[in-house]
Amino acid sequence: MKTASSDLFDLIRSLSPAEKTYFKKFAAALTFGETADYISLFNAIEKQSNYDEPALKQKFKKHAIGKNFAYNKIYLYQIIIRTLKNFHAERNVQFEVISMLEEIQILQQRGLFHLARKTNAKLEKTALEHGIYFGVIESLRWKNALMETKNKVARNEEMYAYSKQILSVMKEYEEAMFYYHLYRALFRITVKPFFQEDKILQQELELIGKALETRPANEKNILSHLMYFFCSHVYHSVLGDKKKTIIYIEKLIKYFILHKKYIETNFEQFIASIANYINSLVMMQNNVHADLMLQYLFSVKTYGKHQQVFKFINYYQNESLFCIKFGYFSRYLRQAADAEFFTEDLPDYVSVLNKIFYNHYALCIQMLSQNYNSAILHLNRIFDYIKEANNVELLLNNYTMAVILYFDKRDKRLLKHYTDACCRLYIKHKQTNTIGYFFVNYLRLHFVNKTDPDFSFSVFHDVIQKKFPTHNGYCVLQSFNYVFWIESQTSGKNYESIAAKKCRNKNKALTLKQFIEMR
C-alpha cells in the first residue's frame, strides 16, 4: 500500500516562527478567497506531531480544499517555497542573486532591455563582492546577451572581452575548488579508522602536503585564500602540529572577519574554523582564550534553521569538550537541559561524527557527576550512531567508556560484560598495543576477575604512566583522561577538581578586537 507523502509536513516543521508569520501574510495576499482554507490546512499540519493524512482528509472533507486533497497539498507546498524565496531574498545574498537572475529573465522577455541591464549591473556587483561565482558567470552571460552595440566589429570586440572575463572568473573558481577538493580528500582520510597506521592513506596525506606547499593561494582571490587557510589548518591538525594549526586557523578567522561579506556564503566553513580553533586552544590547555571564542561562536548571527543547527551543534560540542577538559562540570550541567533539548532529535543532515563527539563529551560529564541515567542514555545513543558511522575506532572508544561507566556505577554484571567484550574487540582489531586495551585489560585481570588480591589504583597509576609516558595518549577522544580518573580513585579528590588544577591556565583573555589586531 502506498504511504502518503510527508513532504509538506516536513517543510512546515522546518519553518522558523518568523517564516510562519511571513507565510500567513504572503498567503493572504496571494490566494484571495481560498486563503482561509490554505492557512487552516497549514495550521492543522503544524499542530501534528506525526504526519496523519487520514485525519486531515476527515477534517477538510466538507471544505473545497478537501475535494482534491493531493493537488492542494502540492499547491500549498509551492506557496510555502515561493514565500521562503521572497523572505530570504531580503536577508540572504544567495537568494538575492537568484532573485535578480529571475528578474533579468522576466524583463528581457518583455523587451525591457534597459531595465534588465540595470538589474544585471547590480547582480554583477553583488556576486563579485560576495564571491558567488555562478552569479558572476551568469551576469557576464547576460551582459553579452543584453549588449547595445549594433556595429559588428565593436560587438565582436565586446563579446571577446566578456569571454575573457568569464575565463578569468572560472580560473579563480577552479583555484578555490582545488583547495576544497584537497580538504575533502583530507576529511576522507581522517574518518577512516586507524588512518595513522595505513601506509596508503599516509602517502595520500604526503601528496596533499606537497600540493599545499607548491601551490599557494592567489592573494587577489579571496575565496581561494579562505579555502587555502581552511585546508592548511586541517592538514596540520591531522599531522598533530599544534603550532601551525593555530597559525592557519587564526589567519582564516581574521580573514573571514576582515571580509565579512564572505561569511554568509561560506557559513559552514566559518563556523567550522571557529570550532576547530576552540578545539585547538583546548588541546593546548588555553582555557581563557577558548572561553572567549566560545562566547564569540554563541553570538554569531544565523539566517535560517540550517545555519542555526550547524552553529549550535558546534557550540554545544565544543562547550562540552571545554567543560570536561578544564573541570567546569557545574557550568555544563547548568545548560545541559538546553543542550539536550537541542541535540535530542537532530536533523539527518547533521554529521554523525558531530553527534558522536557531542554525546561522548556529555557522557563523560554526566558519568563523572554521578548522573548515571543520563550517562547511559548518551552511551546508548553513541552505539546507535556508530552503526551509521561504521567506525571501529569509535566503537572501541565507546566500549572503553562503558567499562568506566559501569565501574563507577558499581554494576558488577555489566562491568564484567563490557570488560570481556571490550578486550575481545581490541584483540579482534589488533589494537592490543593501545592505552585503551591496556587500561581495560588491566582492570579485567586485576580487579574484575580478582586475580590480584593486592590490586591498588596507586600501582595502576604508576604502571600506566610508565607504559605510556606520552601525556596526549592518556585521553579518550582527546577528552576523558585515564590518569585523572585513576588519581580520583586514590586521592579522595573528584575528577573535576583534578582537571581544573592540572589543565586551567591563568592567561589574561584578549578581547575579540585585540585578537583580530594581534600579529
JSON list of N, CA and C in Angstrom, two decimals, residues 1-54:
[
{"chain": "A", "resi": 1, "resn": "MET", "atom": "N", "xyz": [0.85, -1.20, 0.00]},
{"chain": "A", "resi": 1, "resn": "MET", "atom": "CA", "xyz": [0.00, 0.00, 0.00]},
{"chain": "A", "resi": 1, "resn": "MET", "atom": "C", "xyz": [0.88, 1.25, 0.00]},
{"chain": "A", "resi": 2, "resn": "LYS", "atom": "N", "xyz": [0.58, 2.20, -0.88]},
{"chain": "A", "resi": 2, "resn": "LYS", "atom": "CA", "xyz": [1.38, 3.42, -0.98]},
{"chain": "A", "resi": 2, "resn": "LYS", "atom": "C", "xyz": [1.11, 4.33, 0.21]},
{"chain": "A", "resi": 3, "resn": "THR", "atom": "N", "xyz": [2.17, 4.79, 0.86]},
{"chain": "A", "resi": 3, "resn": "THR", "atom": "CA", "xyz": [2.02, 5.69, 2.01]},
{"chain": "A", "resi": 3, "resn": "THR", "atom": "C", "xyz": [1.95, 7.14, 1.55]},
{"chain": "A", "resi": 4, "resn": "ALA", "atom": "N", "xyz": [1.24, 7.94, 2.33]},
{"chain": "A", "resi": 4, "resn": "ALA", "atom": "CA", "xyz": [1.10, 9.36, 1.99]},
{"chain": "A", "resi": 4, "resn": "ALA", "atom": "C", "xyz": [2.43, 10.08, 2.15]},
{"chain": "A", "resi": 5, "resn": "SER", "atom": "N", "xyz": [2.71, 10.99, 1.24]},
{"chain": "A", "resi": 5, "resn": "SER", "atom": "CA", "xyz": [3.97, 11.76, 1.32]},
{"chain": "A", "resi": 5, "resn": "SER", "atom": "C", "xyz": [3.91, 12.74, 2.47]},
{"chain": "A", "resi": 6, "resn": "SER", "atom": "N", "xyz": [5.01, 12.80, 3.22]},
{"chain": "A", "resi": 6, "resn": "SER", "atom": "CA", "xyz": [5.08, 13.74, 4.35]},
{"chain": "A", "resi": 6, "resn": "SER", "atom": "C", "xyz": [5.91, 14.98, 4.00]},
{"chain": "A", "resi": 7, "resn": "ASP", "atom": "N", "xyz": [6.15, 15.22, 2.70]},
{"chain": "A", "resi": 7, "resn": "ASP", "atom": "CA", "xyz": [7.00, 16.34, 2.27]},
{"chain": "A", "resi": 7, "resn": "ASP", "atom": "C", "xyz": [6.49, 17.67, 2.81]},
{"chain": "A", "resi": 8, "resn": "LEU", "atom": "N", "xyz": [5.19, 17.90, 2.69]},
{"chain": "A", "resi": 8, "resn": "LEU", "atom": "CA", "xyz": [4.60, 19.17, 3.15]},
{"chain": "A", "resi": 8, "resn": "LEU", "atom": "C", "xyz": [4.76, 19.29, 4.67]},
{"chain": "A", "resi": 9, "resn": "PHE", "atom": "N", "xyz": [4.50, 18.20, 5.38]},
{"chain": "A", "resi": 9, "resn": "PHE", "atom": "CA", "xyz": [4.66, 18.18, 6.84]},
{"chain": "A", "resi": 9, "resn": "PHE", "atom": "C", "xyz": [6.10, 18.52, 7.23]},
{"chain": "A", "resi": 10, "resn": "ASP", "atom": "N", "xyz": [7.08, 17.89, 6.56]},
{"chain": "A", "resi": 10, "resn": "ASP", "atom": "CA", "xyz": [8.49, 18.13, 6.85]},
{"chain": "A", "resi": 10, "resn": "ASP", "atom": "C", "xyz": [8.87, 19.59, 6.61]},
{"chain": "A", "resi": 11, "resn": "LEU", "atom": "N", "xyz": [8.34, 20.15, 5.50]},
{"chain": "A", "resi": 11, "resn": "LEU", "atom": "CA", "xyz": [8.64, 21.55, 5.17]},
{"chain": "A", "resi": 11, "resn": "LEU", "atom": "C", "xyz": [8.08, 22.49, 6.24]},
{"chain": "A", "resi": 12, "resn": "ILE", "atom": "N", "xyz": [6.82, 22.27, 6.64]},
{"chain": "A", "resi": 12, "resn": "ILE", "atom": "CA", "xyz": [6.19, 23.13, 7.65]},
{"chain": "A", "resi": 12, "resn": "ILE", "atom": "C", "xyz": [6.92, 23.04, 8.98]},
{"chain": "A", "resi": 13, "resn": "ARG", "atom": "N", "xyz": [7.33, 21.82, 9.37]},
{"chain": "A", "resi": 13, "resn": "ARG", "atom": "CA", "xyz": [8.05, 21.63, 10.63]},
{"chain": "A", "resi": 13, "resn": "ARG", "atom": "C", "xyz": [9.40, 22.35, 10.64]},
{"chain": "A", "resi": 14, "resn": "SER", "atom": "N", "xyz": [9.97, 22.57, 9.45]},
{"chain": "A", "resi": 14, "resn": "SER", "atom": "CA", "xyz": [11.30, 23.19, 9.36]},
{"chain": "A", "resi": 14, "resn": "SER", "atom": "C", "xyz": [11.25, 24.72, 9.48]},
{"chain": "A", "resi": 15, "resn": "LEU", "atom": "N", "xyz": [10.05, 25.32, 9.37]},
{"chain": "A", "resi": 15, "resn": "LEU", "atom": "CA", "xyz": [9.93, 26.78, 9.35]},
{"chain": "A", "resi": 15, "resn": "LEU", "atom": "C", "xyz": [10.18, 27.40, 10.72]},
{"chain": "A", "resi": 16, "resn": "SER", "atom": "N", "xyz": [10.83, 28.55, 10.70]},
{"chain": "A", "resi": 16, "resn": "SER", "atom": "CA", "xyz": [11.03, 29.32, 11.94]},
{"chain": "A", "resi": 16, "resn": "SER", "atom": "C", "xyz": [9.75, 30.12, 12.22]},
{"chain": "A", "resi": 17, "resn": "PRO", "atom": "N", "xyz": [9.57, 30.62, 13.45]},
{"chain": "A", "resi": 17, "resn": "PRO", "atom": "CA", "xyz": [8.38, 31.44, 13.75]},
{"chain": "A", "resi": 17, "resn": "PRO", "atom": "C", "xyz": [8.25, 32.64, 12.81]},
{"chain": "A", "resi": 18, "resn": "ALA", "atom": "N", "xyz": [9.36, 33.30, 12.48]},
{"chain": "A", "resi": 18, "resn": "ALA", "atom": "CA", "xyz": [9.32, 34.46, 11.57]},
{"chain": "A", "resi": 18, "resn": "ALA", "atom": "C", "xyz": [8.86, 34.03, 10.18]},
{"chain": "A", "resi": 19, "resn": "GLU", "atom": "N", "xyz": [9.32, 32.87, 9.72]},
{"chain": "A", "resi": 19, "resn": "GLU", "atom": "CA", "xyz": [8.94, 32.37, 8.39]},
{"chain": "A", "resi": 19, "resn": "GLU", "atom": "C", "xyz": [7.45, 32.02, 8.36]},
{"chain": "A", "resi": 20, "resn": "LYS", "atom": "N", "xyz": [6.93, 31.47, 9.45]},
{"chain": "A", "resi": 20, "resn": "LYS", "atom": "CA", "xyz": [5.50, 31.12, 9.52]},
{"chain": "A", "resi": 20, "resn": "LYS", "atom": "C", "xyz": [4.64, 32.38, 9.46]},
{"chain": "A", "resi": 21, "resn": "THR", "atom": "N", "xyz": [5.04, 33.40, 10.20]},
{"chain": "A", "resi": 21, "resn": "THR", "atom": "CA", "xyz": [4.29, 34.67, 10.19]},
{"chain": "A", "resi": 21, "resn": "THR", "atom": "C", "xyz": [4.30, 35.28, 8.79]},
{"chain": "A", "resi": 22, "resn": "TYR", "atom": "N", "xyz": [5.46, 35.27, 8.15]},
{"chain": "A", "resi": 22, "resn": "TYR", "atom": "CA", "xyz": [5.60, 35.83, 6.81]},
{"chain": "A", "resi": 22, "resn": "TYR", "atom": "C", "xyz": [4.73, 35.05, 5.82]},
{"chain": "A", "resi": 23, "resn": "PHE", "atom": "N", "xyz": [4.71, 33.71, 5.96]},
{"chain": "A", "resi": 23, "resn": "PHE", "atom": "CA", "xyz": [3.90, 32.88, 5.07]},
{"chain": "A", "resi": 23, "resn": "PHE", "atom": "C", "xyz": [2.42, 33.28, 5.15]},
{"chain": "A", "resi": 24, "resn": "LYS", "atom": "N", "xyz": [1.91, 33.44, 6.36]},
{"chain": "A", "resi": 24, "resn": "LYS", "atom": "CA", "xyz": [0.48, 33.73, 6.52]},
{"chain": "A", "resi": 24, "resn": "LYS", "atom": "C", "xyz": [0.11, 35.07, 5.89]},
{"chain": "A", "resi": 25, "resn": "LYS", "atom": "N", "xyz": [1.02, 36.05, 6.01]},
{"chain": "A", "resi": 25, "resn": "LYS", "atom": "CA", "xyz": [0.78, 37.35, 5.35]},
{"chain": "A", "resi": 25, "resn": "LYS", "atom": "C", "xyz": [0.86, 37.20, 3.83]},
{"chain": "A", "resi": 26, "resn": "PHE", "atom": "N", "xyz": [1.84, 36.44, 3.37]},
{"chain": "A", "resi": 26, "resn": "PHE", "atom": "CA", "xyz": [2.04, 36.23, 1.94]},
{"chain": "A", "resi": 26, "resn": "PHE", "atom": "C", "xyz": [0.87, 35.47, 1.34]},
{"chain": "A", "resi": 27, "resn": "ALA", "atom": "N", "xyz": [0.44, 34.40, 2.03]},
{"chain": "A", "resi": 27, "resn": "ALA", "atom": "CA", "xyz": [-0.67, 33.57, 1.54]},
{"chain": "A", "resi": 27, "resn": "ALA", "atom": "C", "xyz": [-1.97, 34.38, 1.48]},
{"chain": "A", "resi": 28, "resn": "ALA", "atom": "N", "xyz": [-2.17, 35.24, 2.45]},
{"chain": "A", "resi": 28, "resn": "ALA", "atom": "CA", "xyz": [-3.38, 36.07, 2.49]},
{"chain": "A", "resi": 28, "resn": "ALA", "atom": "C", "xyz": [-3.45, 36.98, 1.27]},
{"chain": "A", "resi": 29, "resn": "ALA", "atom": "N", "xyz": [-2.31, 37.48, 0.83]},
{"chain": "A", "resi": 29, "resn": "ALA", "atom": "CA", "xyz": [-2.27, 38.37, -0.34]},
{"chain": "A", "resi": 29, "resn": "ALA", "atom": "C", "xyz": [-2.34, 37.60, -1.64]},
{"chain": "A", "resi": 30, "resn": "LEU", "atom": "N", "xyz": [-1.96, 36.31, -1.59]},
{"chain": "A", "resi": 30, "resn": "LEU", "atom": "CA", "xyz": [-1.81, 35.54, -2.83]},
{"chain": "A", "resi": 30, "resn": "LEU", "atom": "C", "xyz": [-3.04, 34.76, -3.23]},
{"chain": "A", "resi": 31, "resn": "THR", "atom": "N", "xyz": [-3.75, 34.17, -2.25]},
{"chain": "A", "resi": 31, "resn": "THR", "atom": "CA", "xyz": [-4.79, 33.20, -2.58]},
{"chain": "A", "resi": 31, "resn": "THR", "atom": "C", "xyz": [-6.21, 33.72, -2.50]},
{"chain": "A", "resi": 32, "resn": "PHE", "atom": "N", "xyz": [-6.38, 34.96, -2.12]},
{"chain": "A", "resi": 32, "resn": "PHE", "atom": "CA", "xyz": [-7.70, 35.62, -2.12]},
{"chain": "A", "resi": 32, "resn": "PHE", "atom": "C", "xyz": [-8.75, 34.80, -1.36]},
{"chain": "A", "resi": 33, "resn": "GLY", "atom": "N", "xyz": [-9.83, 34.38, -2.04]},
{"chain": "A", "resi": 33, "resn": "GLY", "atom": "CA", "xyz": [-10.95, 33.73, -1.37]},
{"chain": "A", "resi": 33, "resn": "GLY", "atom": "C", "xyz": [-10.61, 32.39, -0.76]},
{"chain": "A", "resi": 34, "resn": "GLU", "atom": "N", "xyz": [-9.57, 31.74, -1.27]},
{"chain": "A", "resi": 34, "resn": "GLU", "atom": "CA", "xyz": [-9.19, 30.41, -0.76]},
{"chain": "A", "resi": 34, "resn": "GLU", "atom": "C", "xyz": [-8.24, 30.52, 0.43]},
{"chain": "A", "resi": 35, "resn": "THR", "atom": "N", "xyz": [-7.89, 31.72, 0.83]},
{"chain": "A", "resi": 35, "resn": "THR", "atom": "CA", "xyz": [-6.88, 31.93, 1.87]},
{"chain": "A", "resi": 35, "resn": "THR", "atom": "C", "xyz": [-7.19, 31.14, 3.13]},
{"chain": "A", "resi": 36, "resn": "ALA", "atom": "N", "xyz": [-8.41, 31.25, 3.63]},
{"chain": "A", "resi": 36, "resn": "ALA", "atom": "CA", "xyz": [-8.77, 30.63, 4.91]},
{"chain": "A", "resi": 36, "resn": "ALA", "atom": "C", "xyz": [-8.51, 29.13, 4.89]},
{"chain": "A", "resi": 37, "resn": "ASP", "atom": "N", "xyz": [-8.87, 28.46, 3.78]},
{"chain": "A", "resi": 37, "resn": "ASP", "atom": "CA", "xyz": [-8.69, 27.01, 3.69]},
{"chain": "A", "resi": 37, "resn": "ASP", "atom": "C", "xyz": [-7.21, 26.63, 3.72]},
{"chain": "A", "resi": 38, "resn": "TYR", "atom": "N", "xyz": [-6.38, 27.34, 2.95]},
{"chain": "A", "resi": 38, "resn": "TYR", "atom": "CA", "xyz": [-4.95, 27.00, 2.89]},
{"chain": "A", "resi": 38, "resn": "TYR", "atom": "C", "xyz": [-4.26, 27.27, 4.22]},
{"chain": "A", "resi": 39, "resn": "ILE", "atom": "N", "xyz": [-4.60, 28.38, 4.85]},
{"chain": "A", "resi": 39, "resn": "ILE", "atom": "CA", "xyz": [-4.00, 28.68, 6.15]},
{"chain": "A", "resi": 39, "resn": "ILE", "atom": "C", "xyz": [-4.50, 27.69, 7.20]},
{"chain": "A", "resi": 40, "resn": "SER", "atom": "N", "xyz": [-5.77, 27.28, 7.10]},
{"chain": "A", "resi": 40, "resn": "SER", "atom": "CA", "xyz": [-6.30, 26.27, 8.03]},
{"chain": "A", "resi": 40, "resn": "SER", "atom": "C", "xyz": [-5.58, 24.94, 7.86]},
{"chain": "A", "resi": 41, "resn": "LEU", "atom": "N", "xyz": [-5.31, 24.55, 6.60]},
{"chain": "A", "resi": 41, "resn": "LEU", "atom": "CA", "xyz": [-4.56, 23.31, 6.35]},
{"chain": "A", "resi": 41, "resn": "LEU", "atom": "C", "xyz": [-3.14, 23.43, 6.91]},
{"chain": "A", "resi": 42, "resn": "PHE", "atom": "N", "xyz": [-2.52, 24.58, 6.68]},
{"chain": "A", "resi": 42, "resn": "PHE", "atom": "CA", "xyz": [-1.19, 24.84, 7.22]},
{"chain": "A", "resi": 42, "resn": "PHE", "atom": "C", "xyz": [-1.19, 24.69, 8.74]},
{"chain": "A", "resi": 43, "resn": "ASN", "atom": "N", "xyz": [-2.17, 25.33, 9.41]},
{"chain": "A", "resi": 43, "resn": "ASN", "atom": "CA", "xyz": [-2.25, 25.29, 10.87]},
{"chain": "A", "resi": 43, "resn": "ASN", "atom": "C", "xyz": [-2.49, 23.87, 11.38]},
{"chain": "A", "resi": 44, "resn": "ALA", "atom": "N", "xyz": [-3.34, 23.12, 10.66]},
{"chain": "A", "resi": 44, "resn": "ALA", "atom": "CA", "xyz": [-3.67, 21.75, 11.08]},
{"chain": "A", "resi": 44, "resn": "ALA", "atom": "C", "xyz": [-2.44, 20.85, 11.00]},
{"chain": "A", "resi": 45, "resn": "ILE", "atom": "N", "xyz": [-1.66, 21.01, 9.93]},
{"chain": "A", "resi": 45, "resn": "ILE", "atom": "CA", "xyz": [-0.44, 20.19, 9.77]},
{"chain": "A", "resi": 45, "resn": "ILE", "atom": "C", "xyz": [0.60, 20.61, 10.81]},
{"chain": "A", "resi": 46, "resn": "GLU", "atom": "N", "xyz": [0.69, 21.92, 11.07]},
{"chain": "A", "resi": 46, "resn": "GLU", "atom": "CA", "xyz": [1.66, 22.43, 12.04]},
{"chain": "A", "resi": 46, "resn": "GLU", "atom": "C", "xyz": [1.43, 21.84, 13.43]},
{"chain": "A", "resi": 47, "resn": "LYS", "atom": "N", "xyz": [0.16, 21.59, 13.78]},
{"chain": "A", "resi": 47, "resn": "LYS", "atom": "CA", "xyz": [-0.18, 21.08, 15.11]},
{"chain": "A", "resi": 47, "resn": "LYS", "atom": "C", "xyz": [0.11, 19.59, 15.27]},
{"chain": "A", "resi": 48, "resn": "GLN", "atom": "N", "xyz": [0.30, 18.86, 14.16]},
{"chain": "A", "resi": 48, "resn": "GLN", "atom": "CA", "xyz": [0.54, 17.42, 14.25]},
{"chain": "A", "resi": 48, "resn": "GLN", "atom": "C", "xyz": [1.98, 17.14, 14.69]},
{"chain": "A", "resi": 49, "resn": "SER", "atom": "N", "xyz": [2.13, 16.19, 15.59]},
{"chain": "A", "resi": 49, "resn": "SER", "atom": "CA", "xyz": [3.48, 15.77, 16.00]},
{"chain": "A", "resi": 49, "resn": "SER", "atom": "C", "xyz": [4.03, 14.73, 15.02]},
{"chain": "A", "resi": 50, "resn": "ASN", "atom": "N", "xyz": [3.14, 13.93, 14.43]},
{"chain": "A", "resi": 50, "resn": "ASN", "atom": "CA", "xyz": [3.49, 12.99, 13.35]},
{"chain": "A", "resi": 50, "resn": "ASN", "atom": "C", "xyz": [2.47, 13.18, 12.24]},
{"chain": "A", "resi": 51, "resn": "TYR", "atom": "N", "xyz": [2.92, 13.01, 11.00]},
{"chain": "A", "resi": 51, "resn": "TYR", "atom": "CA", "xyz": [2.02, 13.29, 9.89]},
{"chain": "A", "resi": 51, "resn": "TYR", "atom": "C", "xyz": [0.89, 12.26, 9.83]},
{"chain": "A", "resi": 52, "resn": "ASP", "atom": "N", "xyz": [-0.36, 12.75, 9.82]},
{"chain": "A", "resi": 52, "resn": "ASP", "atom": "CA", "xyz": [-1.55, 11.89, 9.79]},
{"chain": "A", "resi": 52, "resn": "ASP", "atom": "C", "xyz": [-2.48, 12.40, 8.70]},
{"chain": "A", "resi": 53, "resn": "GLU", "atom": "N", "xyz": [-2.30, 11.88, 7.47]},
{"chain": "A", "resi": 53, "resn": "GLU", "atom": "CA", "xyz": [-3.11, 12.36, 6.34]},
{"chain": "A", "resi": 53, "resn": "GLU", "atom": "C", "xyz": [-4.58, 11.98, 6.45]},
{"chain": "A", "resi": 54, "resn": "PRO", "atom": "N", "xyz": [-4.94, 10.74, 6.88]},
{"chain": "A", "resi": 54, "resn": "PRO", "atom": "CA", "xyz": [-6.37, 10.41, 7.02]},
{"chain": "A", "resi": 54, "resn": "PRO", "atom": "C", "xyz": [-7.11, 11.39, 7.93]}
]
